[in-house]
Every structure is written in structure tokens, then in C-alpha cells.
Amino acid sequence: MTLNPILAFSAALLAIVLAIAAPVMRRQSLASWLFLAGMIVLAVDSVLGGISLMVSWPEDSKVWVLRSFIVKSLIPCIWLAFSLVYSRGNFREFLLRWRLVLALALVLPVGLAIGFHSQLILDTPPATSGRETWMSLGSPARVLNVMLLICNITILMNFE
């Protein structure tokens, strides 16, 4: 086993430890439960990434990467809700005001990941020198990554 899958599985293990520690160490609140959900989603994404690095056939790797994209599409809504709850004293008002944005942060990425599942990853022909096969992102995957970037910027802005 190479170092990359080991790092991915280690990241997943640490994310699970942090996820469990949040509600146990502090008083249980909506923020701690959203943190738990966010860390579990990140852990599952790391596990899927680690598995995709361990498989021996490119077709199998593509399946795991596609599953990882579906899990990644859950990240914006959970972490955006966490940033609104954690960074605000009157988070209920903000959740009501941001409910449309939160709904879009859930529906758009998940709909894109599931609806265009077969177009997320494009196969490219293997290199002439060996068995290496490259996978490239299709247009839906690029749009999904842009959505994730915009949501991540919004999340960081809420923490500021």
C-alpha cells in the first residue's frame, strides 16, 4: 500500500474522532451536531478517495471517484449551515433568512452529482508507455467544483 491511501484513511479516522468529540466534550447544540455531520461527510469522502487509490483497475477507481463526488456534494449545505449557526448569536434568524441559499446549496450540487453522474468523469485513452489511465473532469464536475468553491468562500466569510 502506498502513502496516499494511508493518508486518506488517517484523515478519515481523525475526522471521525473530531466528529465524536464535539458533541461529547461540549454541550450538545445544533452547532455541535452540524459539526458532527460535516466531519462524518468529510471522513466518508476521505475513505472513498483512499479506496479509489487502492483499486487496481481504472474502471473501479472511476466508480469510487464518482461516489466521492456524490458525497462531496453534501458538504456545502452542512458546512454553510454550521457556519451560520456557529458564528451568529441569533442563528435562528439567519437560518430563516438563508433558507433559500441553504436549499440551493443542497439541491444544486446533489442534483448535479446524481443527475449528471455518467458525465462527471471522462475517460482518456491509456498512455502508450504503460497501463496508466488518466481521468479528466467533465463539464458537470467542473461546475460542481465551482459551486463548492463559491460555497467554501461563503462559509469562510460567515466565520469572519
mmCIF file of C-alpha atoms in Angstrom:
data_model
loop_
_atom_site.group_PDB
_atom_site.id
_atom_site.type_symbol
_atom_site.label_atom_id
_atom_site.label_comp_id
_atom_site.label_asym_id
_atom_site.label_seq_id
_atom_site.Cartn_x
_atom_site.Cartn_y
_atom_site.Cartn_z
ATOM 1 C CA MET A 1 0.000 0.000 0.000
ATOM 2 C CA THR A 2 1.338 3.408 -0.933
ATOM 3 C CA LEU A 3 1.366 6.505 1.240
ATOM 4 C CA ASN A 4 -1.636 8.246 -0.369
ATOM 5 C CA PRO A 5 -4.311 5.738 0.745
ATOM 6 C CA ILE A 6 -2.748 5.610 4.212
ATOM 7 C CA LEU A 7 -3.024 9.390 4.475
ATOM 8 C CA ALA A 8 -6.620 9.321 3.246
ATOM 9 C CA PHE A 9 -7.644 6.675 5.784
ATOM 10 C CA SER A 10 -5.757 8.503 8.550
ATOM 11 C CA ALA A 11 -7.608 11.720 7.683
ATOM 12 C CA ALA A 12 -10.896 9.820 7.844
ATOM 13 C CA LEU A 13 -10.033 8.369 11.240
ATOM 14 C CA LEU A 14 -9.080 11.775 12.644
ATOM 15 C CA ALA A 15 -12.247 13.329 11.229
ATOM 16 C CA ILE A 16 -14.358 10.666 12.966
ATOM 17 C CA VAL A 17 -12.525 11.271 16.257
ATOM 18 C CA LEU A 18 -13.161 15.025 15.975
ATOM 19 C CA ALA A 19 -16.773 14.411 14.974
ATOM 20 C CA ILE A 20 -17.430 12.294 18.032
ATOM 21 C CA ALA A 21 -15.515 14.622 20.368
ATOM 22 C CA ALA A 22 -17.579 17.715 19.501
ATOM 23 C CA PRO A 23 -20.922 16.661 20.984
ATOM 24 C CA VAL A 24 -19.292 14.686 23.807
ATOM 25 C CA MET A 25 -16.841 17.348 25.037
ATOM 26 C CA ARG A 26 -19.154 20.349 24.779
ATOM 27 C CA ARG A 27 -22.781 20.810 25.475
ATOM 28 C CA GLN A 28 -24.898 19.372 22.730
ATOM 29 C CA SER A 29 -26.125 22.121 20.467
ATOM 30 C CA LEU A 30 -27.164 22.489 16.857
ATOM 31 C CA ALA A 31 -23.650 23.687 16.020
ATOM 32 C CA SER A 32 -22.043 20.575 17.502
ATOM 33 C CA TRP A 33 -24.453 18.284 15.626
ATOM 34 C CA LEU A 34 -23.801 20.117 12.344
ATOM 35 C CA PHE A 35 -20.065 19.830 13.037
ATOM 36 C CA LEU A 36 -20.514 16.106 13.626
ATOM 37 C CA ALA A 37 -22.403 15.723 10.333
ATOM 38 C CA GLY A 38 -19.830 17.768 8.429
ATOM 39 C CA MET A 39 -16.894 15.803 9.795
ATOM 40 C CA ILE A 40 -18.593 12.479 9.032
ATOM 41 C CA VAL A 41 -19.177 13.579 5.429
ATOM 42 C CA LEU A 42 -15.510 14.601 5.161
ATOM 43 C CA ALA A 43 -14.465 11.249 6.641
ATOM 44 C CA VAL A 44 -16.595 9.297 4.169
ATOM 45 C CA ASP A 45 -15.128 11.380 1.333
ATOM 46 C CA SER A 46 -11.602 10.549 2.537
ATOM 47 C CA VAL A 47 -12.414 6.836 2.764
ATOM 48 C CA LEU A 48 -13.823 6.823 -0.768
ATOM 49 C CA GLY A 49 -10.755 8.688 -2.004
ATOM 50 C CA GLY A 50 -8.476 6.177 -0.275
ATOM 51 C CA ILE A 51 -10.335 3.240 -1.780
ATOM 52 C CA SER A 52 -10.127 4.804 -5.240
ATOM 53 C CA LEU A 53 -6.343 4.981 -4.825
ATOM 54 C CA MET A 54 -6.101 1.314 -3.819
ATOM 55 C CA VAL A 55 -8.078 -0.386 -6.583
ATOM 56 C CA SER A 56 -6.142 -1.953 -9.400
ATOM 57 C CA TRP A 57 -8.415 -1.285 -12.369
ATOM 58 C CA PRO A 58 -9.152 2.208 -13.696
ATOM 59 C CA GLU A 59 -12.840 1.382 -14.115
ATOM 60 C CA ASP A 60 -13.068 0.523 -10.418
ATOM 61 C CA SER A 61 -11.263 3.711 -9.495
ATOM 62 C CA LYS A 62 -13.735 5.722 -11.574
ATOM 63 C CA VAL A 63 -16.659 4.187 -9.655
ATOM 64 C CA TRP A 64 -15.147 5.221 -6.312
ATOM 65 C CA VAL A 65 -14.332 8.731 -7.553
ATOM 66 C CA LEU A 66 -17.930 9.131 -8.736
ATOM 67 C CA ARG A 67 -19.200 8.049 -5.324
ATOM 68 C CA SER A 68 -16.833 10.571 -3.792
ATOM 69 C CA PHE A 69 -18.353 13.346 -5.938
ATOM 70 C CA ILE A 70 -21.823 12.472 -4.636
ATOM 71 C CA VAL A 71 -20.592 12.658 -1.040
ATOM 72 C CA LYS A 72 -18.721 15.909 -1.758
ATOM 73 C CA SER A 73 -21.963 17.436 -2.993
ATOM 74 C CA LEU A 74 -23.355 17.214 0.566
ATOM 75 C CA ILE A 75 -20.541 19.316 2.010
ATOM 76 C CA PRO A 76 -21.763 22.838 1.079
ATOM 77 C CA CYS A 77 -25.147 22.660 2.769
ATOM 78 C CA ILE A 78 -23.895 21.130 6.005
ATOM 79 C CA TRP A 79 -20.913 23.442 6.452
ATOM 80 C CA LEU A 80 -22.850 26.534 5.361
ATOM 81 C CA ALA A 81 -25.489 25.748 7.992
ATOM 82 C CA PHE A 82 -22.725 25.171 10.552
ATOM 83 C CA SER A 83 -21.085 28.499 9.728
ATOM 84 C CA LEU A 84 -24.390 30.315 10.133
ATOM 85 C CA VAL A 85 -25.175 28.652 13.461
ATOM 86 C CA TYR A 86 -21.678 28.785 14.945
ATOM 87 C CA SER A 87 -20.787 32.361 14.028
ATOM 88 C CA ARG A 88 -24.050 34.060 14.997
ATOM 89 C CA GLY A 89 -25.706 34.633 18.331
ATOM 90 C CA ASN A 90 -29.122 34.914 16.683
ATOM 91 C CA PHE A 91 -28.642 31.962 14.355
ATOM 92 C CA ARG A 92 -32.356 31.166 14.082
ATOM 93 C CA GLU A 93 -32.938 34.459 12.240
ATOM 94 C CA PHE A 94 -30.014 33.797 9.933
ATOM 95 C CA LEU A 95 -31.189 30.266 9.189
ATOM 96 C CA LEU A 96 -34.613 31.638 8.246
ATOM 97 C CA ARG A 97 -33.082 34.334 6.052
ATOM 98 C CA TRP A 98 -30.670 31.904 4.433
ATOM 99 C CA ARG A 99 -33.113 29.022 3.985
ATOM 100 C CA LEU A 100 -33.285 29.507 0.203
ATOM 101 C CA VAL A 101 -29.483 29.602 -0.065
ATOM 102 C CA LEU A 102 -29.228 26.511 2.138
ATOM 103 C CA ALA A 103 -31.793 24.704 -0.015
ATOM 104 C CA LEU A 104 -29.885 25.645 -3.160
ATOM 105 C CA ALA A 105 -26.600 24.565 -1.538
ATOM 106 C CA LEU A 106 -28.167 21.144 -1.056
ATOM 107 C CA VAL A 107 -30.265 20.687 -4.189
ATOM 108 C CA LEU A 108 -27.918 22.073 -6.857
ATOM 109 C CA PRO A 109 -24.731 20.109 -6.026
ATOM 110 C CA VAL A 110 -26.560 16.873 -5.181
ATOM 111 C CA GLY A 111 -28.780 17.180 -8.269
ATOM 112 C CA LEU A 112 -25.747 17.855 -10.433
ATOM 113 C CA ALA A 113 -23.763 14.952 -8.966
ATOM 114 C CA ILE A 114 -26.621 12.481 -9.298
ATOM 115 C CA GLY A 115 -28.279 13.823 -12.455
ATOM 116 C CA PHE A 116 -25.068 14.008 -14.486
ATOM 117 C CA HIS A 117 -23.421 11.031 -12.821
ATOM 118 C CA SER A 118 -22.194 9.480 -16.061
ATOM 119 C CA GLN A 119 -20.667 12.745 -17.313
ATOM 120 C CA LEU A 120 -18.666 13.732 -14.228
ATOM 121 C CA ILE A 121 -15.536 11.769 -15.148
ATOM 122 C CA LEU A 122 -14.324 11.376 -18.721
ATOM 123 C CA ASP A 123 -12.070 8.531 -19.769
ATOM 124 C CA THR A 124 -8.967 9.318 -21.705
ATOM 125 C CA PRO A 125 -7.022 6.708 -23.638
ATOM 126 C CA PRO A 126 -4.178 4.997 -21.776
ATOM 127 C CA ALA A 127 -0.672 6.275 -22.247
ATOM 128 C CA THR A 128 1.355 4.412 -24.856
ATOM 129 C CA SER A 129 4.168 3.674 -22.416
ATOM 130 C CA GLY A 130 2.203 1.701 -19.850
ATOM 131 C CA ARG A 131 -1.047 0.831 -18.121
ATOM 132 C CA GLU A 132 -1.649 4.303 -16.727
ATOM 133 C CA THR A 133 -5.065 5.685 -17.488
ATOM 134 C CA TRP A 134 -5.949 9.279 -16.820
ATOM 135 C CA MET A 135 -9.358 10.502 -15.831
ATOM 136 C CA SER A 136 -10.416 14.030 -16.585
ATOM 137 C CA LEU A 137 -13.296 16.044 -15.228
ATOM 138 C CA GLY A 138 -16.344 16.546 -17.391
ATOM 139 C CA SER A 139 -18.226 19.830 -17.516
ATOM 140 C CA PRO A 140 -20.676 18.862 -14.735
ATOM 141 C CA ALA A 141 -17.745 18.059 -12.413
ATOM 142 C CA ARG A 142 -16.147 21.416 -13.177
ATOM 143 C CA VAL A 143 -19.428 23.194 -12.441
ATOM 144 C CA LEU A 144 -19.711 21.190 -9.212
ATOM 145 C CA ASN A 145 -16.194 22.232 -8.201
ATOM 146 C CA VAL A 146 -17.026 25.888 -8.900
ATOM 147 C CA MET A 147 -20.154 25.551 -6.730
ATOM 148 C CA LEU A 148 -18.057 24.017 -3.962
ATOM 149 C CA LEU A 149 -15.558 26.873 -4.239
ATOM 150 C CA ILE A 150 -18.285 29.534 -4.046
ATOM 151 C CA CYS A 151 -19.869 27.808 -1.051
ATOM 152 C CA ASN A 152 -16.495 27.486 0.680
ATOM 153 C CA ILE A 153 -15.843 31.207 0.210
ATOM 154 C CA THR A 154 -19.293 31.979 1.628
ATOM 155 C CA ILE A 155 -18.612 29.714 4.608
ATOM 156 C CA LEU A 156 -15.311 31.463 5.308
ATOM 157 C CA MET A 157 -16.984 34.856 5.004
ATOM 158 C CA ASN A 158 -19.507 33.796 7.664
ATOM 159 C CA PHE A 159 -16.708 32.849 10.035
ATOM 160 C CA GLU A 160 -15.082 36.227 9.570
#
